[in-house]
Amino acid sequence: MNHANYRGRFAPSPTGDLHLGSLVAALVSYCQAKANHGIWLLRIEDIDETRTVPGAAHQIIRTLANYGMHSDEPVIHQTDPQRQQAYAAAMTQLTTQKLTYPCICTRKQLAGHTVYPGTCLSKSVPPDKKHSIRVKTNNQQYVFSDLFQGVQKQNIGHQSGDFNIRRKDGLFCYQLAVVVDDADQGITEVVRGIDIMDSTSRQMYLIDALQLQQPKYAHFAVIADSQNHKLSKQNHAKPITHEDPYAVTWQALDLLQQQPPQMQKKTQSALLDWAVKNWQPNRLCGLNEVIIQ
Ligand code: GLU
């Protein structure tokens, strides 16, 4: 694998086509990678197959291409057998270090708990009983300096406690998959929405336990509508248009405080070039929400 100095990624879950909020995520990661003369990768996070919408991954790749953003290396899908093997190997590595245990708690039993109460930590679970796999955590404070949000302090013990890395239905969990994928793809900076920032300490914990390299982090503002709802598929954000990528990208850059110019030649490639050459990540510092008027 060719490891440029900077390697970034956009990692959408294929639960629908891109909406303005996810286009912003693609654009921030793309501009940040390209402004650093780096590599930009697309990874389809279809790990939770129960949420995947058939055809959505293909649609996302097509939409990004229409907006002029192409992955610099082949697109990775988390459901690929090779990726599944890599997650299984990481889980084995954690188990060998005695950092995992089976858990048979039901959702109902855990209702009302934000932090796992440790119920199964020292229980012996018959291997044929359906169980998830949790990692044992500690009360260590993780500190990281986020490019956009400044110094962050997170403590897994207060946030989630021991967390699942494989579900009862056998699917690997996002926290494990993302860490293994970012490491295998040599990602140097994780650029994503602030709504996922709380996951960072769990990921830093797994990275340390698996003896992988810690990337840098950059969590940018969430895009919300005028009623203050985050744009998301759950909130029925409309897919972005394929008719006029220039107009949508211009709006996204404007929301990102990049002050895009009115260009004479209104082409998507000229606008994207402008965005990379004039990228001002400092304008996103301290912003945690951007409201569309
Ligand atoms: N797959 C996640 C999403 O679509 C992004 C996860 C990440 O960037 O770490 O929200």
mmCIF file of C-alpha atoms in Angstrom, residues 61-243:
data_model
loop_
_atom_site.group_PDB
_atom_site.id
_atom_site.type_symbol
_atom_site.label_atom_id
_atom_site.label_comp_id
_atom_site.label_asym_id
_atom_site.label_seq_id
_atom_site.Cartn_x
_atom_site.Cartn_y
_atom_site.Cartn_z
ATOM 1 C CA ILE A 61 -20.338 6.022 -4.984
ATOM 2 C CA ARG A 62 -22.189 7.328 -8.074
ATOM 3 C CA THR A 63 -23.234 10.543 -6.329
ATOM 4 C CA LEU A 64 -19.685 11.221 -5.116
ATOM 5 C CA ALA A 65 -18.370 10.638 -8.651
ATOM 6 C CA ASN A 66 -20.978 13.070 -9.967
ATOM 7 C CA TYR A 67 -19.685 15.594 -7.416
ATOM 8 C CA GLY A 68 -16.091 15.011 -8.582
ATOM 9 C CA MET A 69 -14.886 12.993 -5.570
ATOM 10 C CA HIS A 70 -13.199 9.681 -6.374
ATOM 11 C CA SER A 71 -11.487 7.335 -3.929
ATOM 12 C CA ASP A 72 -7.723 7.227 -4.548
ATOM 13 C CA GLU A 73 -7.678 3.475 -3.833
ATOM 14 C CA PRO A 74 -10.264 0.723 -4.316
ATOM 15 C CA VAL A 75 -13.377 1.248 -2.200
ATOM 16 C CA ILE A 76 -13.504 -1.014 0.854
ATOM 17 C CA HIS A 77 -16.749 -2.628 2.072
ATOM 18 C CA GLN A 78 -16.848 -3.878 5.656
ATOM 19 C CA THR A 79 -18.871 -6.933 4.599
ATOM 20 C CA ASP A 80 -16.013 -8.150 2.354
ATOM 21 C CA PRO A 81 -14.800 -11.545 3.667
ATOM 22 C CA GLN A 82 -11.256 -10.165 3.967
ATOM 23 C CA ARG A 83 -12.416 -7.352 6.234
ATOM 24 C CA GLN A 84 -14.477 -9.792 8.324
ATOM 25 C CA GLN A 85 -11.355 -11.926 8.783
ATOM 26 C CA ALA A 86 -9.420 -8.871 9.926
ATOM 27 C CA TYR A 87 -12.110 -8.043 12.548
ATOM 28 C CA ALA A 88 -12.122 -11.674 13.734
ATOM 29 C CA ALA A 89 -8.318 -11.610 14.062
ATOM 30 C CA ALA A 90 -8.486 -8.400 16.107
ATOM 31 C CA MET A 91 -11.114 -9.933 18.390
ATOM 32 C CA THR A 92 -8.930 -13.003 18.881
ATOM 33 C CA GLN A 93 -6.003 -10.750 19.745
ATOM 34 C CA LEU A 94 -8.091 -9.035 22.433
ATOM 35 C CA THR A 95 -9.327 -12.384 23.739
ATOM 36 C CA THR A 96 -5.756 -13.704 23.957
ATOM 37 C CA GLN A 97 -4.983 -10.707 26.163
ATOM 38 C CA LYS A 98 -7.986 -11.675 28.341
ATOM 39 C CA LEU A 99 -9.674 -8.409 27.502
ATOM 40 C CA THR A 100 -13.007 -9.872 26.325
ATOM 41 C CA TYR A 101 -15.903 -11.732 27.891
ATOM 42 C CA PRO A 102 -19.263 -13.083 26.716
ATOM 43 C CA CYS A 103 -22.372 -11.172 27.689
ATOM 44 C CA ILE A 104 -25.938 -12.484 27.702
ATOM 45 C CA CYS A 105 -27.659 -9.344 28.972
ATOM 46 C CA THR A 106 -30.787 -8.407 27.067
ATOM 47 C CA ARG A 107 -31.727 -4.901 25.936
ATOM 48 C CA LYS A 108 -34.522 -4.974 28.479
ATOM 49 C CA GLN A 109 -32.102 -5.736 31.330
ATOM 50 C CA LEU A 110 -29.884 -2.859 30.263
ATOM 51 C CA ALA A 111 -32.680 -0.326 29.743
ATOM 52 C CA GLY A 112 -31.879 2.871 31.599
ATOM 53 C CA HIS A 113 -28.143 2.137 31.880
ATOM 54 C CA THR A 114 -25.810 4.339 29.869
ATOM 55 C CA VAL A 115 -22.802 2.631 31.432
ATOM 56 C CA TYR A 116 -22.684 -1.176 31.306
ATOM 57 C CA PRO A 117 -23.084 -2.364 34.930
ATOM 58 C CA GLY A 118 -20.651 -5.260 34.505
ATOM 59 C CA THR A 119 -23.332 -7.911 35.029
ATOM 60 C CA CYS A 120 -21.597 -10.612 32.942
ATOM 61 C CA LEU A 121 -18.008 -9.697 33.808
ATOM 62 C CA SER A 122 -17.490 -12.651 36.086
ATOM 63 C CA LYS A 123 -20.381 -14.875 35.010
ATOM 64 C CA SER A 124 -19.664 -18.163 33.318
ATOM 65 C CA VAL A 125 -21.748 -18.294 30.148
ATOM 66 C CA PRO A 126 -22.392 -21.657 28.433
ATOM 67 C CA PRO A 127 -20.800 -21.358 24.967
ATOM 68 C CA ASP A 128 -23.983 -22.479 23.180
ATOM 69 C CA LYS A 129 -26.012 -19.641 24.717
ATOM 70 C CA LYS A 130 -26.393 -16.658 22.347
ATOM 71 C CA HIS A 131 -24.020 -13.981 23.600
ATOM 72 C CA SER A 132 -22.318 -10.787 22.564
ATOM 73 C CA ILE A 133 -18.622 -10.138 23.194
ATOM 74 C CA ARG A 134 -17.626 -7.174 25.335
ATOM 75 C CA VAL A 135 -14.215 -5.677 25.998
ATOM 76 C CA LYS A 136 -13.140 -4.956 29.545
ATOM 77 C CA THR A 137 -12.366 -1.300 29.945
ATOM 78 C CA ASN A 138 -10.894 0.850 32.680
ATOM 79 C CA ASN A 139 -11.304 4.302 34.102
ATOM 80 C CA GLN A 140 -8.425 5.758 32.166
ATOM 81 C CA GLN A 141 -8.937 9.281 30.879
ATOM 82 C CA TYR A 142 -8.254 9.685 27.168
ATOM 83 C CA VAL A 143 -7.071 13.090 26.098
ATOM 84 C CA PHE A 144 -6.801 14.142 22.476
ATOM 85 C CA SER A 145 -6.383 17.412 20.720
ATOM 86 C CA ASP A 146 -9.132 17.665 18.135
ATOM 87 C CA LEU A 147 -8.315 19.828 15.134
ATOM 88 C CA PHE A 148 -11.721 21.541 15.207
ATOM 89 C CA GLN A 149 -12.932 21.078 18.791
ATOM 90 C CA GLY A 150 -9.703 21.579 20.743
ATOM 91 C CA VAL A 151 -8.535 19.451 23.670
ATOM 92 C CA GLN A 152 -11.026 16.723 24.605
ATOM 93 C CA LYS A 153 -11.049 14.581 27.728
ATOM 94 C CA GLN A 154 -13.097 11.397 27.691
ATOM 95 C CA ASN A 155 -13.416 8.575 30.190
ATOM 96 C CA ILE A 156 -14.910 5.288 28.915
ATOM 97 C CA GLY A 157 -15.763 4.287 32.471
ATOM 98 C CA HIS A 158 -18.142 7.276 32.640
ATOM 99 C CA GLN A 159 -19.324 7.097 29.031
ATOM 100 C CA SER A 160 -20.107 3.461 28.246
ATOM 101 C CA GLY A 161 -18.166 1.072 30.471
ATOM 102 C CA ASP A 162 -17.314 -2.320 28.951
ATOM 103 C CA PHE A 163 -18.644 -2.192 25.388
ATOM 104 C CA ASN A 164 -19.634 -4.691 22.732
ATOM 105 C CA ILE A 165 -17.311 -5.550 19.889
ATOM 106 C CA ARG A 166 -19.464 -8.378 18.507
ATOM 107 C CA ARG A 167 -23.221 -8.527 18.709
ATOM 108 C CA LYS A 168 -25.394 -11.470 19.696
ATOM 109 C CA ASP A 169 -26.350 -11.998 16.046
ATOM 110 C CA GLY A 170 -22.659 -12.452 15.207
ATOM 111 C CA LEU A 171 -22.119 -9.077 13.501
ATOM 112 C CA PHE A 172 -18.990 -7.171 14.492
ATOM 113 C CA CYS A 173 -19.610 -3.738 15.996
ATOM 114 C CA TYR A 174 -18.706 -0.365 14.517
ATOM 115 C CA GLN A 175 -16.128 0.452 17.247
ATOM 116 C CA LEU A 176 -13.978 -2.561 16.412
ATOM 117 C CA ALA A 177 -14.413 -2.407 12.633
ATOM 118 C CA VAL A 178 -13.569 1.290 12.371
ATOM 119 C CA VAL A 179 -10.339 0.892 14.331
ATOM 120 C CA VAL A 180 -9.181 -2.116 12.319
ATOM 121 C CA ASP A 181 -10.110 -0.462 9.003
ATOM 122 C CA ASP A 182 -8.470 2.868 9.815
ATOM 123 C CA ALA A 183 -5.281 1.058 10.820
ATOM 124 C CA ASP A 184 -5.232 -1.232 7.757
ATOM 125 C CA GLN A 185 -5.869 1.735 5.471
ATOM 126 C CA GLY A 186 -3.094 3.719 7.171
ATOM 127 C CA ILE A 187 -5.454 6.613 8.034
ATOM 128 C CA THR A 188 -3.490 9.435 9.627
ATOM 129 C CA GLU A 189 -6.403 11.758 10.431
ATOM 130 C CA VAL A 190 -10.008 10.772 11.140
ATOM 131 C CA VAL A 191 -12.304 13.545 9.922
ATOM 132 C CA ARG A 192 -15.991 13.057 10.783
ATOM 133 C CA GLY A 193 -19.028 14.685 12.384
ATOM 134 C CA ILE A 194 -19.034 15.842 15.989
ATOM 135 C CA ASP A 195 -21.987 13.498 16.660
ATOM 136 C CA ILE A 196 -19.510 10.579 16.680
ATOM 137 C CA MET A 197 -16.916 12.318 18.861
ATOM 138 C CA ASP A 198 -18.061 10.389 21.963
ATOM 139 C CA SER A 199 -16.832 7.156 20.352
ATOM 140 C CA THR A 200 -13.260 8.381 20.206
ATOM 141 C CA SER A 201 -12.102 7.181 23.632
ATOM 142 C CA ARG A 202 -13.466 3.662 22.945
ATOM 143 C CA GLN A 203 -11.577 3.655 19.663
ATOM 144 C CA MET A 204 -8.391 4.985 21.278
ATOM 145 C CA TYR A 205 -8.683 2.231 23.879
ATOM 146 C CA LEU A 206 -8.960 -0.478 21.179
ATOM 147 C CA ILE A 207 -6.097 1.066 19.197
ATOM 148 C CA ASP A 208 -3.856 0.876 22.275
ATOM 149 C CA ALA A 209 -4.957 -2.662 23.143
ATOM 150 C CA LEU A 210 -4.301 -3.821 19.569
ATOM 151 C CA GLN A 211 -0.980 -1.944 19.518
ATOM 152 C CA LEU A 212 -1.949 0.147 16.506
ATOM 153 C CA GLN A 213 -0.982 3.708 15.666
ATOM 154 C CA GLN A 214 -3.255 6.470 17.010
ATOM 155 C CA PRO A 215 -4.503 8.764 14.210
ATOM 156 C CA LYS A 216 -5.279 12.454 14.692
ATOM 157 C CA TYR A 217 -8.922 13.490 15.060
ATOM 158 C CA ALA A 218 -10.984 16.274 13.530
ATOM 159 C CA HIS A 219 -14.708 16.400 14.386
ATOM 160 C CA PHE A 220 -16.611 19.049 12.459
ATOM 161 C CA ALA A 221 -19.943 20.721 13.182
ATOM 162 C CA VAL A 222 -23.240 18.986 12.628
ATOM 163 C CA ILE A 223 -25.498 20.503 9.986
ATOM 164 C CA ALA A 224 -28.981 21.128 11.370
ATOM 165 C CA ASP A 225 -32.204 22.463 9.862
ATOM 166 C CA SER A 226 -33.993 25.583 11.052
ATOM 167 C CA GLN A 227 -35.845 23.512 13.684
ATOM 168 C CA ASN A 228 -32.450 22.491 15.058
ATOM 169 C CA HIS A 229 -32.708 18.859 13.887
ATOM 170 C CA LYS A 230 -29.489 17.285 12.696
ATOM 171 C CA LEU A 231 -29.728 16.461 8.981
ATOM 172 C CA SER A 232 -29.828 12.681 8.919
ATOM 173 C CA LYS A 233 -31.619 9.869 7.218
ATOM 174 C CA GLN A 234 -33.573 9.251 10.426
ATOM 175 C CA ASN A 235 -34.867 12.824 10.161
ATOM 176 C CA HIS A 236 -35.764 12.237 6.511
ATOM 177 C CA ALA A 237 -33.188 14.644 5.076
ATOM 178 C CA LYS A 238 -33.720 14.725 1.315
ATOM 179 C CA PRO A 239 -31.089 13.217 -0.969
ATOM 180 C CA ILE A 240 -28.959 15.833 -2.722
ATOM 181 C CA THR A 241 -29.713 16.544 -6.353
ATOM 182 C CA HIS A 242 -27.754 15.070 -9.232
ATOM 183 C CA GLU A 243 -28.856 17.930 -11.492
#
